[in-house]
Coordinates of C-alpha atoms in Angstrom, one line a residue:
Chain A
M1 CA -35.4 -7.1 25.1
D2 CA -37.3 -6.6 21.9
V3 CA -37.9 -9.9 20.0
T4 CA -36.7 -8.3 16.8
I5 CA -33.4 -7.3 18.4
A6 CA -33.0 -10.9 19.7
E7 CA -33.6 -12.3 16.3
Y8 CA -31.2 -9.8 14.7
I9 CA -28.4 -10.7 17.1
R10 CA -29.1 -14.4 16.5
R11 CA -28.9 -14.0 12.8
T12 CA -25.7 -11.9 13.0
V13 CA -24.0 -14.6 15.2
L14 CA -25.1 -17.3 12.7
K15 CA -23.3 -15.4 9.9
I16 CA -20.0 -15.7 11.8
P17 CA -17.9 -18.9 11.1
R18 CA -18.0 -21.1 14.2
D19 CA -14.4 -20.8 15.1
E20 CA -14.5 -17.0 15.0
I21 CA -17.6 -16.4 17.2
Q22 CA -15.6 -16.2 20.4
T23 CA -13.2 -13.6 19.0
V24 CA -16.0 -11.5 17.6
L25 CA -17.9 -11.5 20.8
Q26 CA -14.8 -10.5 22.7
K27 CA -14.3 -7.6 20.4
W28 CA -17.9 -6.6 20.9
G29 CA -17.3 -6.4 24.7
F30 CA -21.0 -6.4 25.5
L31 CA -21.0 -9.8 27.3
S32 CA -18.8 -10.1 30.4
E33 CA -15.8 -12.4 30.7
A34 CA -17.8 -14.7 32.9
Q35 CA -20.7 -14.8 30.5
L36 CA -18.3 -15.6 27.6
Q37 CA -16.7 -18.4 29.6
S38 CA -20.1 -19.9 30.1
I39 CA -20.8 -20.3 26.4
N40 CA -20.0 -23.6 24.7
F41 CA -18.4 -22.6 21.4
H42 CA -17.9 -26.2 20.2
Q43 CA -21.5 -27.1 19.6
R44 CA -23.6 -26.4 16.6
K45 CA -23.8 -22.8 15.7
E46 CA -27.6 -22.6 16.2
N47 CA -27.2 -23.6 19.8
T48 CA -24.3 -21.2 20.4
A49 CA -26.4 -18.4 18.9
H50 CA -29.2 -19.3 21.1
E51 CA -27.0 -19.1 24.2
V52 CA -25.6 -15.8 23.1
V53 CA -29.1 -14.4 22.7
Q54 CA -30.1 -15.6 26.1
L55 CA -27.1 -13.8 27.7
C56 CA -28.0 -10.7 25.7
E57 CA -31.5 -10.9 27.2
E58 CA -29.9 -10.9 30.7
N59 CA -27.9 -7.8 29.8
S60 CA -30.9 -6.2 28.1
A61 CA -29.2 -5.5 24.8
D62 CA -30.7 -2.6 22.8
I63 CA -30.5 -1.9 19.1
G64 CA -27.4 0.2 19.5
Q65 CA -25.4 -2.6 20.9
A66 CA -26.8 -5.0 18.3
A67 CA -25.7 -2.5 15.6
V68 CA -22.2 -2.4 17.0
L69 CA -22.0 -6.2 16.7
D70 CA -23.1 -5.9 13.1
I71 CA -20.4 -3.3 12.4
I72 CA -17.7 -5.5 13.9
Y73 CA -18.9 -8.4 11.8
N74 CA -18.8 -6.3 8.6
H75 CA -15.5 -4.8 9.4
I76 CA -13.9 -8.2 9.7
Y77 CA -15.8 -9.6 6.7
A78 CA -15.8 -6.4 4.6
D79 CA -14.8 -8.4 1.5
K80 CA -18.3 -9.9 1.4
R81 CA -19.8 -6.6 0.3
M82 CA -19.3 -4.6 -2.8
W83 CA -17.7 -1.2 -2.2
S84 CA -17.8 1.9 -4.3
V85 CA -15.6 4.9 -4.0
Y86 CA -16.9 8.5 -3.9
Q87 CA -14.7 11.6 -4.2
M88 CA -15.5 14.9 -2.6
N89 CA -14.3 18.3 -3.7
K90 CA -13.8 21.5 -1.9
T91 CA -12.9 24.8 -3.4
G92 CA -11.6 26.3 -0.2
E93 CA -7.9 26.7 0.3
E94 CA -7.2 26.0 3.9
T95 CA -7.2 22.5 5.4
E96 CA -9.6 22.7 8.2
V97 CA -9.1 20.7 11.4
F98 CA -11.3 17.7 11.6
Y99 CA -13.3 17.3 14.8
L100 CA -14.7 13.8 15.1
T101 CA -17.5 14.6 17.5
D102 CA -18.6 17.4 15.2
F103 CA -18.6 15.1 12.3
K104 CA -20.7 12.5 14.0
K105 CA -23.2 15.1 15.2
K106 CA -23.6 16.6 11.8
I107 CA -24.2 13.3 10.1
K108 CA -26.8 12.3 12.7
R109 CA -28.5 15.7 12.5
R110 CA -28.7 15.7 8.7
L111 CA -29.9 12.1 8.4
Q112 CA -32.4 12.3 11.2
S113 CA -33.9 15.6 10.2
A114 CA -34.6 14.2 6.7
L115 CA -35.7 10.8 7.8
K116 CA -36.8 10.3 11.3
N117 CA -36.5 6.5 11.2
V118 CA -32.8 5.7 10.9
T119 CA -30.4 3.8 13.1
I120 CA -26.9 5.4 12.9
T121 CA -23.9 3.8 14.5
F122 CA -20.3 4.9 14.5
R123 CA -17.1 3.0 15.3
E124 CA -13.5 4.1 14.9
Y125 CA -10.7 1.9 13.7
E126 CA -7.0 2.3 13.2
H127 CA -5.5 4.7 10.6
N128 CA -8.3 7.1 11.4
A129 CA -11.0 5.1 9.7
I130 CA -14.5 5.9 10.8
W131 CA -17.1 3.3 10.1
I132 CA -20.8 4.4 9.9
R133 CA -23.6 1.9 9.8
I134 CA -27.0 3.2 8.7
A135 CA -30.2 1.1 8.9
W136 CA -32.9 2.8 6.8
G137 CA -36.6 3.1 7.6
T138 CA -39.3 5.2 6.0
P139 CA -41.4 8.1 7.5
Y140 CA -43.9 5.4 8.5
T141 CA -41.9 2.3 9.3
K142 CA -39.1 1.6 11.8
P143 CA -35.6 1.2 10.5
N144 CA -35.1 -2.2 8.8
Q145 CA -31.9 -3.6 10.4
Y146 CA -31.4 -5.9 7.5
K147 CA -31.3 -3.1 4.9
T148 CA -28.1 -1.3 5.9
S149 CA -25.5 0.8 4.2
Y150 CA -22.0 1.1 5.4
V151 CA -19.7 4.1 5.0
V152 CA -16.0 4.2 5.7
Y153 CA -14.3 7.6 5.9
H154 CA -10.7 8.5 6.7
S155 CA -10.6 12.0 8.2
Q156 CA -9.0 14.7 6.1
T157 CA -9.2 12.7 2.9
P158 CA -11.6 13.4 0.0
Y159 CA -12.6 9.8 -0.4
V160 CA -15.6 7.9 1.0
F161 CA -16.1 4.2 0.6
I162 CA -19.8 3.2 0.5
S163 CA -21.4 -0.2 0.5
A164 CA -25.0 0.7 -0.3
S165 CA -28.0 -1.5 0.4
V166 CA -30.9 -2.2 -1.7
Y167 CA -32.5 1.2 -0.9
K168 CA -30.4 3.1 -3.5
S169 CA -32.8 6.0 -3.3
N170 CA -31.3 6.9 0.1
L171 CA -27.9 7.4 -1.5
P172 CA -28.3 11.1 -2.4
L173 CA -29.3 11.9 1.2
L174 CA -26.3 10.0 2.5
C175 CA -23.9 11.7 0.2
Q176 CA -25.3 15.1 1.1
A177 CA -24.9 14.4 4.8
L178 CA -21.3 13.3 4.3
V179 CA -20.4 16.4 2.3
F180 CA -22.0 18.6 4.9
A181 CA -20.3 16.9 7.8
S182 CA -16.9 16.8 6.4
N183 CA -16.9 20.4 5.1
Y184 CA -16.6 19.6 1.4
H185 CA -18.7 21.1 -1.4
D186 CA -19.7 18.2 -3.6
I187 CA -19.4 14.6 -4.1
R188 CA -19.3 12.3 -7.1
E189 CA -19.1 8.6 -7.6
M190 CA -15.9 7.3 -9.0
E191 CA -15.8 4.5 -11.6
L192 CA -14.1 2.2 -9.1
R193 CA -15.7 -0.8 -7.5
S194 CA -14.5 -3.9 -5.8
H195 CA -15.2 -6.3 -3.0
S196 CA -11.8 -5.7 -1.4
L197 CA -12.1 -2.5 0.6
N198 CA -8.4 -2.5 1.5
S199 CA -7.5 -2.6 -2.1
L200 CA -9.7 0.3 -3.0
K201 CA -8.0 2.2 -0.2
D202 CA -4.6 1.2 -1.5
I203 CA -5.5 2.5 -4.9
V204 CA -6.9 5.9 -3.9
F205 CA -4.5 6.5 -1.1
K206 CA -1.6 5.5 -3.4
R207 CA -0.4 2.8 -0.9
Y208 CA 0.3 0.2 -3.6
S209 CA 3.8 -0.1 -4.8
Q210 CA 4.5 2.2 -7.8
N211 CA 7.8 1.7 -9.4
F212 CA 9.5 5.1 -9.2
Q213 CA 12.9 5.5 -10.8
T214 CA 15.0 6.5 -7.9
Y215 CA 18.4 6.2 -6.5
C216 CA 17.0 4.9 -3.3
P217 CA 19.7 2.5 -2.1
R218 CA 17.8 -0.7 -1.8
P219 CA 19.9 -3.9 -1.4
L220 CA 20.6 -5.3 -4.8
Q221 CA 18.7 -8.5 -4.4
D222 CA 18.2 -10.9 -7.2
R223 CA 14.5 -10.6 -7.1
N224 CA 13.2 -12.5 -10.1
V225 CA 16.2 -14.7 -10.8
A226 CA 15.1 -18.3 -10.7
P227 CA 17.8 -20.6 -9.4
E228 CA 20.1 -21.4 -12.3
S229 CA 19.5 -24.9 -13.2
A230 CA 22.5 -27.0 -12.2
D231 CA 22.6 -28.7 -15.5
P232 CA 24.8 -26.6 -17.9
R233 CA 23.4 -28.5 -20.8
I234 CA 20.1 -26.6 -20.6
I235 CA 20.4 -23.3 -22.4
Q236 CA 17.7 -20.6 -22.3
E237 CA 17.3 -19.6 -25.9
N238 CA 15.1 -16.6 -25.2
K239 CA 16.9 -15.3 -22.2
N240 CA 17.1 -11.8 -23.5
E241 CA 13.5 -11.6 -24.4
K242 CA 12.5 -13.1 -21.0
E243 CA 14.6 -10.5 -19.2
R244 CA 13.1 -7.7 -21.2
I245 CA 9.6 -8.9 -20.4
Q246 CA 10.5 -9.1 -16.7
R247 CA 12.0 -5.6 -16.8
V248 CA 9.0 -4.0 -18.6
N249 CA 6.6 -5.8 -16.3
R250 CA 8.4 -4.5 -13.2
E251 CA 8.4 -0.9 -14.6
V252 CA 4.7 -1.1 -15.2
F253 CA 3.4 -3.0 -12.2
G254 CA 6.0 -2.3 -9.6
D255 CA 7.5 -4.8 -7.2
G256 CA 4.9 -5.3 -4.5
P257 CA 1.5 -7.0 -4.4
Q258 CA -1.2 -5.5 -6.6
P259 CA -4.5 -4.2 -5.3
K260 CA -7.2 -6.7 -5.5
L261 CA -9.9 -6.0 -8.1
E262 CA -12.3 -8.5 -9.5
F263 CA -13.1 -7.0 -12.8
A264 CA -12.5 -4.3 -15.3
Q265 CA -15.2 -3.2 -17.7
Y266 CA -14.7 -1.4 -21.0
K267 CA -17.7 0.0 -22.8
L268 CA -16.8 0.4 -26.4
E269 CA -18.5 2.9 -28.6
T270 CA -16.1 2.8 -31.4
M271 CA -16.7 2.4 -35.1
F272 CA -16.4 -1.1 -36.5
R273 CA -13.3 -1.2 -38.6
S274 CA -13.7 -3.6 -41.4
D275 CA -12.2 -4.0 -44.8
P276 CA -13.6 -1.1 -46.9
E277 CA -14.7 -3.5 -49.6
M278 CA -16.7 -5.7 -47.3
D279 CA -18.7 -2.8 -45.8
V280 CA -20.4 -4.8 -43.2
L281 CA -22.6 -2.1 -41.8
D282 CA -24.8 0.1 -43.9
K283 CA -24.7 3.0 -41.6
K284 CA -21.6 4.5 -40.1
E285 CA -22.6 3.9 -36.5
P286 CA -20.5 3.1 -33.5
F287 CA -20.5 -0.6 -32.8
R288 CA -21.4 -0.9 -29.2
C289 CA -20.0 -3.7 -27.2
L290 CA -19.0 -4.4 -23.6
V291 CA -15.7 -6.1 -22.7
K292 CA -15.4 -7.3 -19.2
F293 CA -12.3 -8.9 -17.7
S294 CA -13.0 -10.9 -14.5
S295 CA -10.7 -12.6 -12.2
P296 CA -10.3 -13.4 -8.5
H297 CA -7.4 -11.1 -8.6
L298 CA -7.4 -9.1 -11.9
L299 CA -4.2 -7.1 -11.5
E300 CA -2.0 -10.0 -10.5
A301 CA -3.4 -11.9 -13.4
L302 CA -2.6 -9.1 -15.8
K303 CA 0.9 -8.9 -14.3
S304 CA 1.5 -12.6 -15.0
L305 CA 0.2 -12.5 -18.6
A306 CA 3.5 -11.4 -20.3
P307 CA 5.8 -13.7 -18.3
A308 CA 3.5 -16.6 -19.0
G309 CA 3.8 -15.8 -22.7
M310 CA 0.1 -15.1 -23.2
A311 CA 0.4 -11.5 -24.1
D312 CA 3.1 -9.1 -25.5
A313 CA 4.9 -6.9 -23.1
P314 CA 4.2 -4.0 -22.6
L315 CA 0.5 -4.6 -22.1
S316 CA -2.0 -2.1 -23.4
P317 CA -2.1 1.0 -21.4
L318 CA -5.9 0.6 -21.1
L319 CA -5.2 -2.3 -18.8
T320 CA -2.2 -1.0 -16.9
C321 CA -3.6 2.4 -16.1
I322 CA -6.2 0.9 -13.8
P323 CA -4.5 1.7 -10.4
Q324 CA -3.1 5.0 -11.5
K325 CA -6.4 6.3 -12.9
A326 CA -8.2 4.7 -10.0
R327 CA -11.0 3.3 -12.1
N328 CA -12.1 0.0 -13.4
Y329 CA -15.0 1.1 -15.5
F330 CA -14.1 2.7 -18.8
R331 CA -16.0 4.2 -21.8
I332 CA -14.0 4.2 -25.0
R333 CA -15.3 6.5 -27.7
E334 CA -14.1 7.3 -31.1
K335 CA -11.5 10.0 -31.2
K336 CA -12.9 12.9 -33.2
G337 CA -10.7 14.3 -35.9
L338 CA -8.7 13.1 -38.9
L339 CA -6.9 10.3 -37.3
P340 CA -9.1 7.3 -36.4
G341 CA -8.4 6.2 -33.0
S342 CA -9.9 6.0 -29.6
F343 CA -9.7 7.9 -26.4
V344 CA -10.8 7.1 -22.9
S345 CA -13.5 9.4 -21.7
P346 CA -13.1 10.8 -18.2
Chain B
G1 CA 52.1 -79.8 -37.9
L2 CA 54.5 -77.3 -39.3
L3 CA 52.0 -75.1 -41.1
A4 CA 49.9 -74.7 -37.9
H5 CA 53.0 -73.7 -36.1
L6 CA 53.9 -71.2 -38.8
E7 CA 50.4 -69.8 -38.7
M8 CA 50.7 -69.3 -35.0
L9 CA 54.0 -67.5 -35.3
E10 CA 52.4 -65.3 -37.9
M11 CA 49.5 -64.4 -35.7
R12 CA 51.8 -63.6 -32.8
A13 CA 53.9 -61.3 -35.0
H14 CA 50.8 -59.6 -36.2
E15 CA 49.5 -59.1 -32.7
A16 CA 52.8 -57.7 -31.6
A17 CA 52.9 -55.3 -34.5
V18 CA 49.4 -54.1 -33.7
K19 CA 50.3 -53.6 -30.0
K20 CA 53.4 -51.6 -31.0
E21 CA 51.4 -49.4 -33.3
E22 CA 48.9 -48.8 -30.5
M23 CA 51.6 -47.9 -28.1
Q24 CA 53.2 -45.5 -30.6
R25 CA 49.9 -43.8 -31.1
Q26 CA 49.4 -43.4 -27.4
E27 CA 52.9 -41.9 -27.0
E28 CA 52.2 -39.5 -29.8
K29 CA 49.0 -38.4 -28.3
L30 CA 50.6 -37.9 -24.9
A31 CA 53.4 -35.9 -26.4
R32 CA 50.8 -33.7 -28.2
L33 CA 48.8 -33.1 -25.1
K34 CA 51.9 -32.3 -23.1
A35 CA 52.8 -29.7 -25.8
R36 CA 49.3 -28.3 -25.6
V37 CA 49.6 -28.0 -21.8
Q38 CA 52.8 -26.1 -22.2
E39 CA 51.1 -23.8 -24.7
L40 CA 48.2 -23.0 -22.4
R41 CA 50.5 -22.5 -19.4
L42 CA 52.4 -20.0 -21.4
Q43 CA 49.2 -18.2 -22.4
R44 CA 48.0 -18.1 -18.8
D45 CA 51.3 -16.6 -17.6
E46 CA 51.1 -13.9 -20.3
L47 CA 47.6 -12.9 -19.4
R48 CA 48.4 -12.9 -15.7
A49 CA 51.3 -10.6 -16.4
K50 CA 49.0 -8.3 -18.4
V51 CA 46.4 -8.1 -15.6
D52 CA 49.1 -7.5 -13.1
L53 CA 50.4 -4.6 -15.1
Q54 CA 46.9 -3.2 -15.4
Q55 CA 46.3 -3.5 -11.6
K56 CA 49.6 -1.9 -10.8
G57 CA 48.8 1.0 -13.2
Q58 CA 45.3 1.6 -11.9
L59 CA 46.0 1.3 -8.2
G60 CA 49.1 3.4 -8.7
K61 CA 46.9 6.2 -9.9
E62 CA 44.5 5.9 -6.9
G63 CA 47.4 5.8 -4.5
V64 CA 46.4 2.5 -3.0
V65 CA 49.2 0.0 -2.4
S66 CA 48.5 -3.0 -4.5
D67 CA 48.9 -6.4 -3.0
P68 CA 51.6 -8.0 -5.1
A69 CA 50.6 -11.5 -4.2
Q70 CA 47.1 -11.6 -5.7
P71 CA 45.8 -9.8 -8.7
N72 CA 42.9 -7.8 -7.3
A73 CA 40.3 -7.2 -10.0
Q74 CA 37.7 -8.3 -7.6
A75 CA 38.8 -5.8 -4.9
V76 CA 38.7 -2.9 -7.3
L77 CA 35.2 -3.8 -8.4
E78 CA 34.1 -4.1 -4.9
W79 CA 35.7 -0.7 -4.0
K80 CA 33.9 0.9 -7.0
I81 CA 30.5 -0.5 -5.9
K82 CA 31.1 0.6 -2.3
S83 CA 31.9 4.2 -3.3
L84 CA 28.9 4.4 -5.6
K85 CA 26.6 3.1 -2.8
A86 CA 28.1 5.7 -0.5
M87 CA 27.3 8.4 -3.1
L88 CA 23.7 7.2 -3.3
Q89 CA 23.5 7.1 0.4
I90 CA 24.6 10.7 0.6
F91 CA 21.9 11.7 -1.8
Y92 CA 19.4 9.8 0.3
L93 CA 20.6 11.4 3.5
T94 CA 20.2 15.0 2.2
G95 CA 16.5 14.4 2.1
I96 CA 15.7 15.5 -1.4
S97 CA 17.1 13.7 -4.4
S98 CA 16.1 13.4 -8.0
K99 CA 16.8 11.4 -11.1
L100 CA 16.2 12.3 -14.7
T101 CA 13.6 10.1 -16.4
K102 CA 12.6 9.7 -20.0
R103 CA 10.0 12.5 -19.9
G104 CA 11.1 14.5 -16.9
V105 CA 12.4 14.1 -13.4
C106 CA 11.6 11.9 -10.5
F107 CA 12.0 13.5 -7.1
S108 CA 12.4 11.5 -3.9
I109 CA 11.8 13.1 -0.5
S110 CA 13.1 11.0 2.4
T111 CA 11.8 12.2 5.7
A112 CA 13.4 12.1 9.1
Y113 CA 12.7 13.1 12.6
E114 CA 15.5 13.6 15.1
G115 CA 17.9 11.2 13.5
T116 CA 15.4 8.5 12.7
Y117 CA 14.9 8.1 9.0
L118 CA 11.2 7.5 8.2
D119 CA 9.2 7.2 5.1
S120 CA 10.2 8.2 1.5
Y121 CA 7.9 9.8 -0.9
H122 CA 8.3 10.1 -4.6
L123 CA 7.0 12.3 -7.4
D124 CA 7.2 11.8 -11.1
L125 CA 7.2 15.1 -12.8
L126 CA 6.8 15.8 -16.5
T127 CA 8.6 18.8 -17.9
Q128 CA 7.0 19.1 -21.4
P129 CA 5.0 21.1 -22.3
E130 CA 4.8 22.5 -18.7
V131 CA 5.9 21.2 -15.4
R132 CA 3.2 18.9 -13.9
I133 CA 2.9 15.9 -11.7
Q134 CA 2.4 12.7 -13.5
R135 CA 2.1 10.5 -10.5
H136 CA 3.2 10.4 -6.9
S137 CA 3.2 8.6 -3.6
V138 CA 2.4 11.5 -1.3
P139 CA -0.4 10.7 1.2
I140 CA -3.8 12.0 0.1
F141 CA -4.2 14.3 3.2
I142 CA -1.1 16.3 2.4
P143 CA -2.3 19.4 0.5
L144 CA -0.2 18.6 -2.5
E145 CA -2.5 20.2 -5.1
Q146 CA -2.5 23.5 -3.2
I147 CA 1.3 23.6 -2.9
A148 CA 1.6 22.6 -6.5
K149 CA -0.8 25.3 -7.6
K150 CA 1.3 27.9 -5.8
Y151 CA 4.8 27.0 -6.6
L152 CA 5.2 24.2 -9.1
Q153 CA 5.1 26.3 -12.3
T154 CA 7.2 29.2 -11.0
D155 CA 9.7 28.0 -8.5
I156 CA 10.4 24.2 -8.4
R157 CA 12.9 24.6 -5.6
R158 CA 10.4 26.3 -3.4
F159 CA 7.8 23.7 -4.2
M160 CA 10.1 20.8 -3.2
S161 CA 11.1 22.7 -0.1
V162 CA 7.5 23.4 1.0
L163 CA 6.4 19.9 0.2
S164 CA 9.4 18.5 2.1
D165 CA 8.5 20.7 5.1
H166 CA 4.9 19.4 5.1
L167 CA 6.0 15.8 4.8
N168 CA 8.7 16.0 7.5
A169 CA 6.4 17.8 9.9
Y170 CA 3.7 15.2 9.3
V171 CA 6.0 12.2 9.9
G172 CA 7.4 14.1 13.0
R173 CA 4.0 14.5 14.5
R174 CA 3.1 11.0 13.6
Y175 CA 6.3 9.8 15.2
Q176 CA 5.5 11.7 18.5
A177 CA 2.0 10.2 18.6
D178 CA 3.3 6.7 17.9
Q179 CA 6.0 7.0 20.6
L180 CA 3.3 8.2 23.0
Q181 CA 1.2 5.2 22.3
E182 CA 4.1 2.7 22.4
H183 CA 6.2 3.8 25.3
F184 CA 3.9 5.8 27.6
S185 CA 0.8 3.8 27.4
D186 CA 0.9 3.4 31.2
Q187 CA 0.3 7.1 31.6
I188 CA -2.4 7.3 29.0
E189 CA -6.0 6.5 29.9
G190 CA -8.1 5.1 27.1
A191 CA -7.3 5.6 23.5
L192 CA -5.3 8.3 21.9
Q193 CA -7.6 10.2 19.4
R194 CA -5.8 11.4 16.3
N195 CA -6.6 12.3 12.7
S196 CA -4.9 11.4 9.5
L197 CA -2.6 14.5 9.4
C198 CA -1.9 14.0 13.1
N199 CA -2.6 17.6 13.6
L200 CA -5.3 17.1 16.3
L201 CA -4.5 14.9 19.3
V202 CA -6.9 14.3 22.2
F203 CA -6.1 12.1 25.1
N204 CA -6.4 11.6 28.8
Y205 CA -3.4 11.1 31.0
N206 CA -2.6 10.5 34.6
V207 CA -0.9 13.0 36.9
S208 CA -0.1 12.4 40.5
S209 CA -0.2 15.1 43.1
Q210 CA 0.2 14.5 46.8
S211 CA 0.2 10.8 46.3
K212 CA -3.2 10.9 44.5
T213 CA -3.7 10.4 40.8
F214 CA -5.9 12.7 38.8
L215 CA -7.0 12.6 35.2
F216 CA -6.0 15.4 32.8
N217 CA -7.6 15.8 29.4
A218 CA -5.2 17.2 26.8
R219 CA -6.2 18.6 23.4
L220 CA -3.3 19.5 21.1
L221 CA -4.0 21.4 17.9
Y222 CA -1.2 21.8 15.4
G223 CA -2.4 24.7 13.4
D224 CA 0.8 25.0 11.3
L225 CA 1.1 22.0 9.1
C226 CA 4.8 22.6 8.7
S227 CA 5.5 22.5 12.4
I228 CA 6.0 19.5 14.8
L229 CA 4.8 21.5 17.8
P230 CA 1.2 22.4 18.6
T231 CA -0.1 25.9 18.2
E232 CA -2.9 25.5 20.7
V233 CA -2.9 23.3 23.8
V234 CA -6.0 23.0 26.1
I235 CA -5.6 21.0 29.3
S236 CA -8.6 20.4 31.4
C237 CA -9.1 18.5 34.6
T238 CA -12.0 16.8 36.3
P239 CA -14.3 19.2 38.3
D240 CA -13.4 17.6 41.6
A241 CA -9.7 18.3 41.2
P242 CA -7.9 20.5 43.8
A243 CA -7.0 24.1 42.8
S244 CA -3.3 23.4 42.8
L245 CA -3.8 21.2 39.8
A246 CA -4.8 24.2 37.7
E247 CA -1.3 25.5 38.1
M248 CA 0.1 22.1 36.9
A249 CA -2.3 22.1 34.0
G250 CA -0.9 25.5 33.0
A251 CA 2.7 24.3 33.3
H252 CA 1.9 21.2 31.2
S253 CA 0.2 23.3 28.6
D254 CA 3.2 25.4 28.3
L255 CA 5.5 22.4 28.1
F256 CA 3.5 20.7 25.4
R257 CA 3.7 23.9 23.3
H258 CA 7.5 24.0 23.4
V259 CA 8.7 20.4 23.8
A260 CA 8.0 17.4 21.7
L261 CA 5.2 15.2 23.1
H262 CA 7.2 12.1 23.9
K263 CA 10.0 14.1 25.4
A264 CA 7.5 15.9 27.6
F265 CA 6.2 12.5 28.8
R266 CA 9.7 11.3 29.4
S267 CA 10.3 14.2 31.6
F268 CA 7.1 13.4 33.6
R269 CA 8.4 9.9 34.1
S270 CA 11.8 10.9 35.3
A271 CA 10.3 13.6 37.6
K272 CA 8.2 10.9 39.1
E273 CA 11.1 8.6 39.6
S274 CA 13.4 11.3 41.1

């Protein structure tokens, strides 16, 4: 076995938290049951990794199998990477049938004809998710297994989730290959990025809970009613206002958990509006500034602003439109015309 | 002496007078409260009689015999709630229901397959200045845009009906594939390959002939997105299989084209057991 492959497997195992190494190796399925039994998982990770590499030597692991181990790791710990969403368009009318083997062949063909030195690995997961791992090389060097891009594609959808590597220059080639293999015409990057791959999927596949006004007979539960304090001497003065805020919040955000985004960025190119007498700027020029909201869970934080009394309900539509518009990067320009205002550019 | 005695007598008289006053006051208070209780009792009886009258009047109209023992405001309210819920349930059961919103209409499509109610999907439509979809919860792989382009402006009924067909067929196909994976996993070899729309299924399954088991590969293509049955079925067997198996493959192919997948497998199982 190549010494680089051994090192790669060793480093991949070291990335896994100690208690999870056994599960991941089982999912990998490359080592036999007997071999797995022989590993001591309760020692220091470095030693466990060393044992794993030795067993892989026995089985003569090649780069393909090492790549599968890497995909499995990245599938479980997908949240460690930053994912972008790309949308594909097609002008054709019919929905063509999606053939997985064709898709894989086309991707391989496109990438390998342009760049001889690439390692391409596929793995299918539930809900028709296809994971593609690509390790990039150059015409003169072997693929660098540490510079990898990951693509997640659900068949028959126009969305692709890409976690690119440092080699951004390979992105156009990758996009082209994807469009060609999935029978679409073009592809563009959406203004939607997050660490949470599942939340990105929730947003574009519309799997998050939107509050539709329906007559759907759901059991009338008291969802947000806090237990009435037993003491009748405590009176809520602002009960009406509180209920109004809860109601508006529920209409805007729905009942279920929000998709997990870490930030929303607004690039303002609007005119600075000051007192006409003060006339701060000599030239009438847009005042450029960047507003960035960050949070471990931005949408839940926004949802709790009004009930916590920190903002008025309803919140600005610029904040609440994020899941529906499927974007968290905005450019706000001056609205042209008589009325001064602002509009969100597409 | 005498004066001290007199003082004592005076004091006693004073105390007695105070006590008497106290008692008088208590009695007055008691009498007052008793009167108040009578007043309230009277009021309560009046109100009870009023409610009774109202009950009798309402129930009389609806032809339900009122229970004379207990005034049943509670029961009437519960009955009203139940009948409203039943009405909403009826809407839900018809499959397509809608509700007027501030700026348009919200449609709900509840899908079902053979008596099992499956997912519900919703669309928020705006009606001004023209009919368009504001937001929806239809899965991305359903060709909603195409259907909307064709029918939304001209014939909303047709639009809803076509969309409902697509959604019902999709959940029906998905249901069949799920049933296959759940209940017939012993007959399936390896993984069931399917795509998002569940309109292409590829799997290997076991058949037994003359007490030997062989592997068949089935490829089902559902060309019509509004149908729960495949338009094309290709069944192939391993090269070393006997010729008699070809006939079986043909029969299976025919079966899959006309019978739902999980029912077909159920028939295999019962044929094996018989």
